[in-house]
PDB file of C-alpha atoms in Angstrom:
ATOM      1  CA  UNK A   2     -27.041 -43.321  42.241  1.00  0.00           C
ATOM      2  CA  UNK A   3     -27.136 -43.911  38.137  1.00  0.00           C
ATOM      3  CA  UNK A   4     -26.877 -40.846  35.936  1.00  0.00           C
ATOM      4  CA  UNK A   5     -26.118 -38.344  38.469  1.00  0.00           C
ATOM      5  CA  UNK A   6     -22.984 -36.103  37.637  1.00  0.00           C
ATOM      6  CA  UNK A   7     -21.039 -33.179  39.727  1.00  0.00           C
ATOM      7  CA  UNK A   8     -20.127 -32.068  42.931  1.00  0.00           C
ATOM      8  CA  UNK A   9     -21.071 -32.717  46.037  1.00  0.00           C
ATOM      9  CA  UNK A  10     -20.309 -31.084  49.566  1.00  0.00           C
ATOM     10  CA  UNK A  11     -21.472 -32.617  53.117  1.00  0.00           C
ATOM     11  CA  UNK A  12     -20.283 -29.882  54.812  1.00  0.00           C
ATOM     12  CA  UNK A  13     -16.902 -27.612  55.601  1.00  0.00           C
ATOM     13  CA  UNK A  14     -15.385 -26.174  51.924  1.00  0.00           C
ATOM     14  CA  UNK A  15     -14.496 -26.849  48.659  1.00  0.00           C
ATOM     15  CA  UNK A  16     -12.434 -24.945  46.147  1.00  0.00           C
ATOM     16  CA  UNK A  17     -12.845 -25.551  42.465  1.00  0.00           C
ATOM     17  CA  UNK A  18     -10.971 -23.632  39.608  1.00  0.00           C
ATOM     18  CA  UNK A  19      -9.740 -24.761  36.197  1.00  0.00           C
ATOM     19  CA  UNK A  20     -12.579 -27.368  36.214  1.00  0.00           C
ATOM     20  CA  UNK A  21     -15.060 -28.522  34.138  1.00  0.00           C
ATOM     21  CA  UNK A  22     -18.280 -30.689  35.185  1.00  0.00           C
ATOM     22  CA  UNK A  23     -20.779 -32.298  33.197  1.00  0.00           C
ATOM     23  CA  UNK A  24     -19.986 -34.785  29.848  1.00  0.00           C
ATOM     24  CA  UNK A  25     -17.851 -33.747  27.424  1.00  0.00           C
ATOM     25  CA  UNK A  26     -16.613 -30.666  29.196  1.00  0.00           C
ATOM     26  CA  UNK A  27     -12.715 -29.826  28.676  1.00  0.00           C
ATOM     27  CA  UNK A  28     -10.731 -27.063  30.517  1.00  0.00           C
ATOM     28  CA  UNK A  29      -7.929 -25.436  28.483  1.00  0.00           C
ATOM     29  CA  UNK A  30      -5.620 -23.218  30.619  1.00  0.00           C
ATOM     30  CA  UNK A  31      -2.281 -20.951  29.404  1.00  0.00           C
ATOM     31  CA  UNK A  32      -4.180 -17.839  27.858  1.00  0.00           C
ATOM     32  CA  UNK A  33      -2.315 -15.395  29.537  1.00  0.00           C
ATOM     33  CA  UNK A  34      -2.974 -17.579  32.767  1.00  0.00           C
ATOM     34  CA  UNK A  35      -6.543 -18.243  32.941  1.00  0.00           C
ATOM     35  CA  UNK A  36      -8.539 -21.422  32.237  1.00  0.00           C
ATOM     36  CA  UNK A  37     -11.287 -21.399  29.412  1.00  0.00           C
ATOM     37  CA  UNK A  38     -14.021 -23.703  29.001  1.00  0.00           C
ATOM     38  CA  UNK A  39     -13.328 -24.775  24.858  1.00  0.00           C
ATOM     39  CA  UNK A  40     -15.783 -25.898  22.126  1.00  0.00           C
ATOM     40  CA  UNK A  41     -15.643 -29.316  22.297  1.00  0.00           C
ATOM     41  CA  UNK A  42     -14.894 -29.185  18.659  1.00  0.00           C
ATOM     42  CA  UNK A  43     -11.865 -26.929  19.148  1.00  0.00           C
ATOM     43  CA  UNK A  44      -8.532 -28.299  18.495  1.00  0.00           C
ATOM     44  CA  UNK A  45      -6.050 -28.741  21.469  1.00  0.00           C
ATOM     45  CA  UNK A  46      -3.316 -25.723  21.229  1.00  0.00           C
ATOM     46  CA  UNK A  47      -5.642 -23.628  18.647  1.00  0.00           C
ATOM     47  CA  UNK A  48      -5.409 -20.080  19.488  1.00  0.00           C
ATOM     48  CA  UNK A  49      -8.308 -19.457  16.492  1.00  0.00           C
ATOM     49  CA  UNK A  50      -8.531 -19.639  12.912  1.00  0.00           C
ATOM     50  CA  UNK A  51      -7.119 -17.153  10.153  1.00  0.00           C
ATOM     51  CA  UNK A  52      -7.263 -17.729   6.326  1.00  0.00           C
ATOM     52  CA  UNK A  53      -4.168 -15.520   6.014  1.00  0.00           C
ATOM     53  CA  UNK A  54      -0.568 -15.638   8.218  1.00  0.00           C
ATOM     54  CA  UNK A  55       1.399 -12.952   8.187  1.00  0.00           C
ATOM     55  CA  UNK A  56       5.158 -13.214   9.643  1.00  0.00           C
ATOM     56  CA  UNK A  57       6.981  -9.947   9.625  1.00  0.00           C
ATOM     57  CA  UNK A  58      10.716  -9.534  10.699  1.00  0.00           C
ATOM     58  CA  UNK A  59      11.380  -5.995  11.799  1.00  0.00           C
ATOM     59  CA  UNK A  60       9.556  -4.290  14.180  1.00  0.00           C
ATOM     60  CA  UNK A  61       8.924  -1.223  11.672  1.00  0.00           C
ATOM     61  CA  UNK A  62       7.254  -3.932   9.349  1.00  0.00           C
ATOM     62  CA  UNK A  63       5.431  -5.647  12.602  1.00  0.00           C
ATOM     63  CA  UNK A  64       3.926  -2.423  13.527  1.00  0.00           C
ATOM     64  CA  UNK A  65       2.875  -1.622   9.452  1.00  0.00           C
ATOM     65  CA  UNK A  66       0.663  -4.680   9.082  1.00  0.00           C
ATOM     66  CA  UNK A  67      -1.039  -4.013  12.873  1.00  0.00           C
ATOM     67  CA  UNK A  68      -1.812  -0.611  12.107  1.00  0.00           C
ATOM     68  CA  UNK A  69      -2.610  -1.097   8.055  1.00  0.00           C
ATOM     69  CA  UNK A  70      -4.707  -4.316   8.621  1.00  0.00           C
ATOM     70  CA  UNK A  71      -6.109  -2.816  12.131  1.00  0.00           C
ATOM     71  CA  UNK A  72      -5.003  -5.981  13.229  1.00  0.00           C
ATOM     72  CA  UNK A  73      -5.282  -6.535  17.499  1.00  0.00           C
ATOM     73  CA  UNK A  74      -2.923  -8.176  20.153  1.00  0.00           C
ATOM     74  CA  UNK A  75      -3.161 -11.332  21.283  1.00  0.00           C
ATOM     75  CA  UNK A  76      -1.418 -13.675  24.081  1.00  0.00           C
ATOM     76  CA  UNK A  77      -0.874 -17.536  23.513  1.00  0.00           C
ATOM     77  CA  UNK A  78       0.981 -19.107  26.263  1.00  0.00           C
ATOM     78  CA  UNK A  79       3.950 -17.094  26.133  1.00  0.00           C
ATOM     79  CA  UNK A  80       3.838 -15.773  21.885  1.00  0.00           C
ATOM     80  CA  UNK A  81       1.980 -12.811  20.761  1.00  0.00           C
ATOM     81  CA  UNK A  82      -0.159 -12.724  17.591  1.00  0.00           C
ATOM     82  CA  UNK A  83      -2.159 -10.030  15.963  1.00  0.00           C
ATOM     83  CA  UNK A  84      -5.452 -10.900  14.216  1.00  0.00           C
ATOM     84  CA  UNK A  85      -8.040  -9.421  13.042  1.00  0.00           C
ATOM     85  CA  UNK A  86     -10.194  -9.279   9.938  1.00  0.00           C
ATOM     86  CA  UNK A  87     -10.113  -7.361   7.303  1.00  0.00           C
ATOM     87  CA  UNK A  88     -13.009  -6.117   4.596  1.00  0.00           C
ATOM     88  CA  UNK A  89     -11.412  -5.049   1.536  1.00  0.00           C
ATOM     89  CA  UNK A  90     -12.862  -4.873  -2.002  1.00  0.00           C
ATOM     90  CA  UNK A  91     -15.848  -6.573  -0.623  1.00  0.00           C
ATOM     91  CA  UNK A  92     -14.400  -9.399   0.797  1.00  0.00           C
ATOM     92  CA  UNK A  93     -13.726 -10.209   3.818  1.00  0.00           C
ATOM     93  CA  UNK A  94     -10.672 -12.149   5.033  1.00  0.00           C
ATOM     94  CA  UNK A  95      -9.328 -13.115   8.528  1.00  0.00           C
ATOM     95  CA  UNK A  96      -5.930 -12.381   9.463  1.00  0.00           C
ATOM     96  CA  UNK A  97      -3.092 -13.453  11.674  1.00  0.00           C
ATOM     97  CA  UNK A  98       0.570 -11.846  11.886  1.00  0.00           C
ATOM     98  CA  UNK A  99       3.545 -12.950  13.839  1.00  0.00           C
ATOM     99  CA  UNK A 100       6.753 -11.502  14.388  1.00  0.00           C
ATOM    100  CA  UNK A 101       9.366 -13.706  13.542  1.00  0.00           C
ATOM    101  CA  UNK A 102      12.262 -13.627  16.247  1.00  0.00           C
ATOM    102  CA  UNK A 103      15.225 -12.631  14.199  1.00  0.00           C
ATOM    103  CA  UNK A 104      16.283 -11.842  10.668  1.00  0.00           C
ATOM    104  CA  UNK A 105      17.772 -14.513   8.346  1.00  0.00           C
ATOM    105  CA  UNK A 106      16.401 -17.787   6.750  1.00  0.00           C
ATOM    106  CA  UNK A 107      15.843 -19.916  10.216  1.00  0.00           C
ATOM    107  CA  UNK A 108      13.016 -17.471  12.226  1.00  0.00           C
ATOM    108  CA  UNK A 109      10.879 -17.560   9.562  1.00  0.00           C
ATOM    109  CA  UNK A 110      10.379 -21.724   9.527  1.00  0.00           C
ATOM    110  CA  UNK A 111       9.559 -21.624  13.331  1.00  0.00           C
ATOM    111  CA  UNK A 112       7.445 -18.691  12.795  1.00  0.00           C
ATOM    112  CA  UNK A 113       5.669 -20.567  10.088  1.00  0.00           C
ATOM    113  CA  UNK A 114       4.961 -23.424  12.229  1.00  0.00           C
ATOM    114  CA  UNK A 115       3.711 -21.138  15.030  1.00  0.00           C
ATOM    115  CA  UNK A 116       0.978 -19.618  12.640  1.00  0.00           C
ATOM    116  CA  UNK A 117      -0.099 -23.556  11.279  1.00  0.00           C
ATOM    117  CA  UNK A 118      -0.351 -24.646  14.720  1.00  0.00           C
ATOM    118  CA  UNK A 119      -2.501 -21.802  16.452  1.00  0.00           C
ATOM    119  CA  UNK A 120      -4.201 -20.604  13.283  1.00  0.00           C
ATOM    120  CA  UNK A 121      -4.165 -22.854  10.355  1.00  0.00           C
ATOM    121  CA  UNK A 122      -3.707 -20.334   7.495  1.00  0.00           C
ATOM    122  CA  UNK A 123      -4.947 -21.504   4.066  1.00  0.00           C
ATOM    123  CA  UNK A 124      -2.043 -19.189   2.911  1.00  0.00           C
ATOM    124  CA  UNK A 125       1.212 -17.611   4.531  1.00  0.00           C
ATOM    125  CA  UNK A 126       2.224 -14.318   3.751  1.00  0.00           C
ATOM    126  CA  UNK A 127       5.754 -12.759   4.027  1.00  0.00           C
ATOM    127  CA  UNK A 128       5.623  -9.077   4.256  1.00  0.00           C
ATOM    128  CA  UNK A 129       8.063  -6.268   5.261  1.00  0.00           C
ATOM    129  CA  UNK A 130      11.189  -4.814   3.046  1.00  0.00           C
ATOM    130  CA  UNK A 131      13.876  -5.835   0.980  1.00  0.00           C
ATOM    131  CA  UNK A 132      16.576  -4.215  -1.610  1.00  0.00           C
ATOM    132  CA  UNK A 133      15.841  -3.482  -4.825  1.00  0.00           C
ATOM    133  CA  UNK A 134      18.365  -4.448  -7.540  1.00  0.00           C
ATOM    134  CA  UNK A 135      16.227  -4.201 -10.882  1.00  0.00           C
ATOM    135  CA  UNK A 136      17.077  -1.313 -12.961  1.00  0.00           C
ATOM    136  CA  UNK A 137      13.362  -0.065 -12.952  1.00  0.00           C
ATOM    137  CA  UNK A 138      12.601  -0.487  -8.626  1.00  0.00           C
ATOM    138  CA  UNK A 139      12.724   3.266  -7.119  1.00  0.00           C
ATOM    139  CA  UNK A 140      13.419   3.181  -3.169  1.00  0.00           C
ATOM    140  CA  UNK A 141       9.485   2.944  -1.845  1.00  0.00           C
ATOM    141  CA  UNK A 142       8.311   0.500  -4.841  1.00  0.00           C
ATOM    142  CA  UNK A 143       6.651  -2.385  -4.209  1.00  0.00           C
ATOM    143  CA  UNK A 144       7.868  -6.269  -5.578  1.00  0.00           C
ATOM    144  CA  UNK A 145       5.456  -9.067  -5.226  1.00  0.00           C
ATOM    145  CA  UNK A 146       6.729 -12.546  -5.874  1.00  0.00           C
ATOM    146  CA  UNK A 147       6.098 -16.583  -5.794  1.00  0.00           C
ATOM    147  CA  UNK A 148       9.576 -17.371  -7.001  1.00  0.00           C
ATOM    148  CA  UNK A 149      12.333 -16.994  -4.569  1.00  0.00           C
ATOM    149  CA  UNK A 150      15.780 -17.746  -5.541  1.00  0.00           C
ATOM    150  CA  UNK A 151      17.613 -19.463  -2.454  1.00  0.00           C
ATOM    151  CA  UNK A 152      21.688 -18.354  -3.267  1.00  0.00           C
ATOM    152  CA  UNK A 153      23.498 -19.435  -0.471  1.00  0.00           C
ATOM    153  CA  UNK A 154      24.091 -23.021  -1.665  1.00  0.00           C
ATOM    154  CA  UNK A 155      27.374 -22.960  -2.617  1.00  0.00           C
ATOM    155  CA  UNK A 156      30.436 -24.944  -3.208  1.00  0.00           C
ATOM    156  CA  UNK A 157      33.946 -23.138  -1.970  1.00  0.00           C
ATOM    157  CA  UNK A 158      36.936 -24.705  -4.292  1.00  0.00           C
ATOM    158  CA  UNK A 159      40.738 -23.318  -5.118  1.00  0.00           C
ATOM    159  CA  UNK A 160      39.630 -21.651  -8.022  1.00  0.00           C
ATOM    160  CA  UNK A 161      36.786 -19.705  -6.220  1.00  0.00           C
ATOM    161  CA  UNK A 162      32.860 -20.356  -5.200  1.00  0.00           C
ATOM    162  CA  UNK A 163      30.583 -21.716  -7.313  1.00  0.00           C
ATOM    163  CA  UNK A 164      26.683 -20.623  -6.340  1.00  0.00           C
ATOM    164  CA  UNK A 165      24.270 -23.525  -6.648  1.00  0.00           C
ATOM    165  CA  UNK A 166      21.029 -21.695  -6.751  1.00  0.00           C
ATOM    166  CA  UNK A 167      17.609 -23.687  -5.797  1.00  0.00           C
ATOM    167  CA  UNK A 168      14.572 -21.871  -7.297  1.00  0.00           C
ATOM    168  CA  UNK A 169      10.852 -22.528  -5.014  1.00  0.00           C
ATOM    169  CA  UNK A 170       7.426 -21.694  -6.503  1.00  0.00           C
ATOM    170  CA  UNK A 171       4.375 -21.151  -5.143  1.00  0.00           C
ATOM    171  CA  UNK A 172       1.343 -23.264  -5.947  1.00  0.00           C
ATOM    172  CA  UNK A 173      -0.220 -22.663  -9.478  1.00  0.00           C
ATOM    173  CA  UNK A 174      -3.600 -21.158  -7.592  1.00  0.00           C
ATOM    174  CA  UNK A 175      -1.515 -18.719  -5.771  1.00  0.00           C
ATOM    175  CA  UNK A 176       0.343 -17.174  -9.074  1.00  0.00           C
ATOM    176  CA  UNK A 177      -3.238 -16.882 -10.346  1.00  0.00           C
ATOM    177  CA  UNK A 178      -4.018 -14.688  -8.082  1.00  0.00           C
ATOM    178  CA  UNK A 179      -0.941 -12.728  -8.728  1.00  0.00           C
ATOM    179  CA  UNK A 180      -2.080 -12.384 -12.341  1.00  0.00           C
ATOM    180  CA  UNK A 181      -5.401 -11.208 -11.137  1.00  0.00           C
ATOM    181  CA  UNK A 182      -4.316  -8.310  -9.382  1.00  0.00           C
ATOM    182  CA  UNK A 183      -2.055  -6.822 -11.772  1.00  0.00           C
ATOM    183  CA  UNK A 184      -5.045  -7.807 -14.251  1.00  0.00           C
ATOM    184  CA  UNK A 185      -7.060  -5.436 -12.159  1.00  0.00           C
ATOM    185  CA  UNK A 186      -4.234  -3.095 -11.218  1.00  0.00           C
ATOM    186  CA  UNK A 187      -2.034  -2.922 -14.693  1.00  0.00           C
ATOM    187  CA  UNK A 188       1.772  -4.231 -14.376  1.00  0.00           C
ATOM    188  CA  UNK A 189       3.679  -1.909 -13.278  1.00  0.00           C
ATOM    189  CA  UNK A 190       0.418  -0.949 -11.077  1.00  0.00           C
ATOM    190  CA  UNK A 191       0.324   2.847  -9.489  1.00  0.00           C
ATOM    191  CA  UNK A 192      -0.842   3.019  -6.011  1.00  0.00           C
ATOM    192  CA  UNK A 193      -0.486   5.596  -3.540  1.00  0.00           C
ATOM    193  CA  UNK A 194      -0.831   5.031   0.669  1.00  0.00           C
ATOM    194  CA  UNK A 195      -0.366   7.315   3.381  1.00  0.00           C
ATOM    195  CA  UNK A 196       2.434   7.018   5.466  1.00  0.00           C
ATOM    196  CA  UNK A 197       2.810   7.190   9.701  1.00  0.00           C
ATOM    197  CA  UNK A 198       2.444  11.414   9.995  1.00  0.00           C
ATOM    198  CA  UNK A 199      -0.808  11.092   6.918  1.00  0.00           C
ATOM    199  CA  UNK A 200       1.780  12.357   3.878  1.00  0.00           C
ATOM    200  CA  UNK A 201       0.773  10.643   0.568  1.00  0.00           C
ATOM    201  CA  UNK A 202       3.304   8.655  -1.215  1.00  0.00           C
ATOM    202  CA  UNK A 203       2.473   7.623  -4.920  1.00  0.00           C
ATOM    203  CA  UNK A 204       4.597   4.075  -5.374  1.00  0.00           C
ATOM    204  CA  UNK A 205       4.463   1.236  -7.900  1.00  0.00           C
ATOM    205  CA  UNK A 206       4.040  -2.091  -7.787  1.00  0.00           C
ATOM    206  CA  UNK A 207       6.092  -4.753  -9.535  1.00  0.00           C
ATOM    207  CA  UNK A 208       5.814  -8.740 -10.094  1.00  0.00           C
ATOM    208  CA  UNK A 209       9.579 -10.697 -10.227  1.00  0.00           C
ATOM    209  CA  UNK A 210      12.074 -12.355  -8.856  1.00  0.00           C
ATOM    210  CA  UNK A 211      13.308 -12.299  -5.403  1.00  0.00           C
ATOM    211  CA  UNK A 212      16.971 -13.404  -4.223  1.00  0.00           C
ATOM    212  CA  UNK A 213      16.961 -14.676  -0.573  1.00  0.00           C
ATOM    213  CA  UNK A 214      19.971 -15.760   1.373  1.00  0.00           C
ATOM    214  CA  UNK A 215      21.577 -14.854   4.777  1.00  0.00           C
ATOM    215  CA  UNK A 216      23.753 -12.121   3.474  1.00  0.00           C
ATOM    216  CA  UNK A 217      22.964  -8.791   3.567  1.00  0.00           C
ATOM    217  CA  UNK A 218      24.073  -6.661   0.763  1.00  0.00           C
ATOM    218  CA  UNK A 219      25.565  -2.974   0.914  1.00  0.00           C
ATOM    219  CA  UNK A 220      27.576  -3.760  -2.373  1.00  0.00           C
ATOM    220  CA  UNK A 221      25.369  -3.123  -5.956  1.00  0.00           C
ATOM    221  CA  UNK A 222      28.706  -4.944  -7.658  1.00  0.00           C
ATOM    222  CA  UNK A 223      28.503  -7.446  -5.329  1.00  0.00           C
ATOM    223  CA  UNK A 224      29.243 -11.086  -6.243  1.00  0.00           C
ATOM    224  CA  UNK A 225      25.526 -12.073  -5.020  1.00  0.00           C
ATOM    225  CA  UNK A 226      23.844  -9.621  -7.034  1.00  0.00           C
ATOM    226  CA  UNK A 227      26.043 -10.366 -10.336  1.00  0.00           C
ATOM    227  CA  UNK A 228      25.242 -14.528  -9.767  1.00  0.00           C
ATOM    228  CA  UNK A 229      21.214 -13.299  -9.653  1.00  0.00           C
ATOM    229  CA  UNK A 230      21.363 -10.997 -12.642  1.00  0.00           C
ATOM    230  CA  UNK A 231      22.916 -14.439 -14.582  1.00  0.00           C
ATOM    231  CA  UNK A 232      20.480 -16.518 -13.404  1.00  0.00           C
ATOM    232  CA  UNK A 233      17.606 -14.387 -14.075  1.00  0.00           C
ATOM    233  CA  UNK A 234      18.142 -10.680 -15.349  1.00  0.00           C
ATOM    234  CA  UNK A 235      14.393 -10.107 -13.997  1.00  0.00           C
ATOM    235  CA  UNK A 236      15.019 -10.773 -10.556  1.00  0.00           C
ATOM    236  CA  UNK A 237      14.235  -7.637  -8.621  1.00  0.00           C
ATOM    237  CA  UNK A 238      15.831  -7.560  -5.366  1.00  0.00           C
ATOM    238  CA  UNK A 239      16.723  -9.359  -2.462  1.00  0.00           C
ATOM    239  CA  UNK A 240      16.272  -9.963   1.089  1.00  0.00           C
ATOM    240  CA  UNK A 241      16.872 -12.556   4.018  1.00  0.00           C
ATOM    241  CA  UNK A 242      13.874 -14.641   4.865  1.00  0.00           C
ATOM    242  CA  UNK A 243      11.714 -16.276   1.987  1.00  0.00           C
ATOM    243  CA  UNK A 244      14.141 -19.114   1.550  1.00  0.00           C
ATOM    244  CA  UNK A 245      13.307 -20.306   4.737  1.00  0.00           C
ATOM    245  CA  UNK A 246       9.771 -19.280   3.956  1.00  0.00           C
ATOM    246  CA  UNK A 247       9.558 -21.536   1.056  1.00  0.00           C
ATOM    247  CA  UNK A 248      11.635 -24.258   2.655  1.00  0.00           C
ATOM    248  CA  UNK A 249       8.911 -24.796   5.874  1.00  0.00           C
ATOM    249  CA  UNK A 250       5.962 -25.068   3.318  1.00  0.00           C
ATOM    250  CA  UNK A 251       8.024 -27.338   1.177  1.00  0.00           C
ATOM    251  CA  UNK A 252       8.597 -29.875   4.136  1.00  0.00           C
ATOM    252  CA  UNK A 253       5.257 -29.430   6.112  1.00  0.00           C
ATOM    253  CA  UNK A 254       3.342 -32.303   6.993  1.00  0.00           C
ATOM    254  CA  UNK A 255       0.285 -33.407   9.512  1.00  0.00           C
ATOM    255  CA  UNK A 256      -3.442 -32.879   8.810  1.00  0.00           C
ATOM    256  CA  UNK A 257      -3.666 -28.959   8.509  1.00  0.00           C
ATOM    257  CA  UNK A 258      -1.429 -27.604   5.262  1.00  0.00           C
ATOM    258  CA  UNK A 259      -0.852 -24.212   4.118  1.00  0.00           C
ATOM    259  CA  UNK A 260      -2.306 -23.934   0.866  1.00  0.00           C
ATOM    260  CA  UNK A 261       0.431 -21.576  -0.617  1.00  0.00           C
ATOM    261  CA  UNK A 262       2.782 -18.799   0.144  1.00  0.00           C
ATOM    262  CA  UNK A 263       3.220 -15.353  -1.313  1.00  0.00           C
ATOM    263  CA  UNK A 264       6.168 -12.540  -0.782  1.00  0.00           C
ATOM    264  CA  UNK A 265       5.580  -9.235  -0.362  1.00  0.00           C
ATOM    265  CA  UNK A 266       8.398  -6.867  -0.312  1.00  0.00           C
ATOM    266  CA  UNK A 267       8.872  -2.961   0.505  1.00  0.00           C
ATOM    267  CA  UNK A 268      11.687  -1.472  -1.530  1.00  0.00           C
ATOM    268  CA  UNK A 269      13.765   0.383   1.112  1.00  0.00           C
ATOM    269  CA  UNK A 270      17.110   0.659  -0.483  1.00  0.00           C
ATOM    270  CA  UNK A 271      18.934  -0.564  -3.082  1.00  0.00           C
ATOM    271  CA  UNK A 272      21.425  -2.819  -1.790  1.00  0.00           C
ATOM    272  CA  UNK A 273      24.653  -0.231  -2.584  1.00  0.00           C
ATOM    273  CA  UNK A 274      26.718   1.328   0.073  1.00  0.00           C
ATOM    274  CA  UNK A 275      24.136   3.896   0.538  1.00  0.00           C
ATOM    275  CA  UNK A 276      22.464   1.029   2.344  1.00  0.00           C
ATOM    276  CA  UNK A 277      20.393   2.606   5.668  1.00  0.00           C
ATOM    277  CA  UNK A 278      17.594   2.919   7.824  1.00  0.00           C
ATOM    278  CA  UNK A 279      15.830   5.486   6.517  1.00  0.00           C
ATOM    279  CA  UNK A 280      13.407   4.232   4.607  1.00  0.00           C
ATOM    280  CA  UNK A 281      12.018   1.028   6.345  1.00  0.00           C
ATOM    281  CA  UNK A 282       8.892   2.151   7.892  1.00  0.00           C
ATOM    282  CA  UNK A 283       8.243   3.870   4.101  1.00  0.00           C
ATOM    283  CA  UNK A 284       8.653   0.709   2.498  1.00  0.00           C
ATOM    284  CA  UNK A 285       6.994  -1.613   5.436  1.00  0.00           C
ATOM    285  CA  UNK A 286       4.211   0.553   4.683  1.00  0.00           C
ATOM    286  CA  UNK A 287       3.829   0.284   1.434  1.00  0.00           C
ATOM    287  CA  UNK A 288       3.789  -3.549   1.288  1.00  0.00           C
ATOM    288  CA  UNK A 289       1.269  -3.604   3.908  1.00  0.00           C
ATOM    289  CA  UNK A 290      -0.458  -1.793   2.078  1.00  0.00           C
ATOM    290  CA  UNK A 291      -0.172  -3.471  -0.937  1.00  0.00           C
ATOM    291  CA  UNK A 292      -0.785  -7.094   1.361  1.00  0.00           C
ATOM    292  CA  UNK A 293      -4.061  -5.536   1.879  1.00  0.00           C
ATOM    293  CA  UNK A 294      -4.976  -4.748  -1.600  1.00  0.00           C
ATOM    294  CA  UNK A 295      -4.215  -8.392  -2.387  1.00  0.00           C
ATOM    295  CA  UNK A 296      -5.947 -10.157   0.227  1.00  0.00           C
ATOM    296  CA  UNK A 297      -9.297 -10.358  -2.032  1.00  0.00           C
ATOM    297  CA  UNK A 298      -7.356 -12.178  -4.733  1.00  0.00           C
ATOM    298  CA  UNK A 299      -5.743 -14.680  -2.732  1.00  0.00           C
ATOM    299  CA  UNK A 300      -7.480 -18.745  -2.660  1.00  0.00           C
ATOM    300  CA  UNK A 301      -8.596 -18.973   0.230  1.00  0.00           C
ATOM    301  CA  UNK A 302     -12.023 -21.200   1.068  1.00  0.00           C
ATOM    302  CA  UNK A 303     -14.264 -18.801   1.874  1.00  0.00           C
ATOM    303  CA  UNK A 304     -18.399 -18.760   3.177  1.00  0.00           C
TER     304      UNK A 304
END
């Protein structure tokens, strides 16, 4: 018969699951095992939208953005996200963090292209701690950046290395919205957050330079930190992830396109031999803190 569609039983049983009847319907199955009937519109593999991604490295700086951003948990297929959104200085702005598997520059590009594909971020955020190596960073400080300073490229000859340094900016838009917060804020800006047991913490925030290679640094003398100083005395400290960062937007391609990137980093020690743990969930705090206070300023297209 013409224009009839679904299913029909002349007796005994049928069993249906992860189906879909009727024109146009789809079935999309691997949220944490169960099938979902999608918007039509909704693009294969989407696990929602977000117009900020978040990757974090360490747990301590995982567990700062959840808590700051009061951000929830949520299964794709086998990866967990956090999302939520966030209302801050009257606007509001949806969020999406991911834990990058491990430390140094090669997590952060799959992590990148995990938050494009099930979120499509108008900008990516990297937030969590670094060392400080500017004369003026105290251990808790906060360093905001959208110039990273890759070091590692290097050339090893019989009279020693020679450090070819490759320099990434963000987009124009996003250091515009850099110079709107510290507009707002002042440069150095004061801020003060509370940290895991409610104890205030009064902190400032600084704009600069950020070194990023796969070496980490217990050595204030160090060869590294000498090379940065030449390059650019006002480069503030240094940490493991934002070339990589910087490198993923720089070679993205496809239909959906991060807009920009921005670094945020926690000052948790400053990259001497009195290198330690004890300040990372201090400092993971504080730049999730400060990631909040910056979300209104950041270019996103918003309704």
């Amino acid at each position: 018969m013409n224009g009839n569609s679904g299913i029909a039983n002349h007796g005994g049983t049928v069993n249906v699951s992860q189906s879909a009847v009727g024109p146009g319907a789809t079935v999309n199955v691997g949220y944490q095992g169960q099938a979902r009937t999608d918007d039509p519109g909704k693009e294969p593999g989407r696990t929602g939208h977000a117009d900020v991604g978040v990757i974090t490295i360490l747990s301590e700086e995982a567990r700062a953005v959840r808590e700051v951003l009061d951000l929830h948990r949520v299964h794709a297929g086998t990866l967990t996200f956090f999302e939520g959104t966030v209302e801050e200085g009257g606007v509001t702005t949806r969020v999406a963090s991911f834990q990058a598997l491990s430390m140094g520059q090669r997590s952060p590009v799959v992590a990148f292209d995990y938050l494009r594909r099930h979120y499509n971020p108008s900008i990516i955020a990297l937030t969590g701690i670094g060392g400080g190596i500017g004369t003026d960073i105290a251990i808790g400080d906060v360093v905001i950046t959208t110039r990273v300073v890759y070091y590692d490229l290097r050339k090893e000859t019989p009279r020693g290395r020679l450090r070819r340094g490759e320099e990434r900016e963000s987009p124009a838009m996003v250091g515009h919205a850099v110079n709107s917060f510290f507009t707002d804020h002042g440069e150095p800006s004061a801020f003060r957050a509370l940290d895991g047991h409610s104890a205030a913490h009064d902190f400032r925030v600084h704009r600069g330079l950020i070194g990023s290679g796969d070496a980490v640094i217990a050595d204030a003398k160090s060869e590294i930190v000498r090379y940065l100083k030449a390059y650019n005395e006002k480069t503030l400290g240094v940490e493991m992830e934002a070339g990589g960062l910087t490198q993923a937007f720089h070679e993205q391609d496809g239909p959906h396109q991060v807009r920009g990137w921005v670094v945020v980093r926690g000052i948790s020690d400053d990259a001497s031999q009195n290198k330690g743990y004890d300040h990372h969930d201090l400092a993971a705090r504080h730049a999730a803190t400060i990631l909040r206070a910056l979300l209104p300023y950041l270019p996103i297209p918003r309704s």
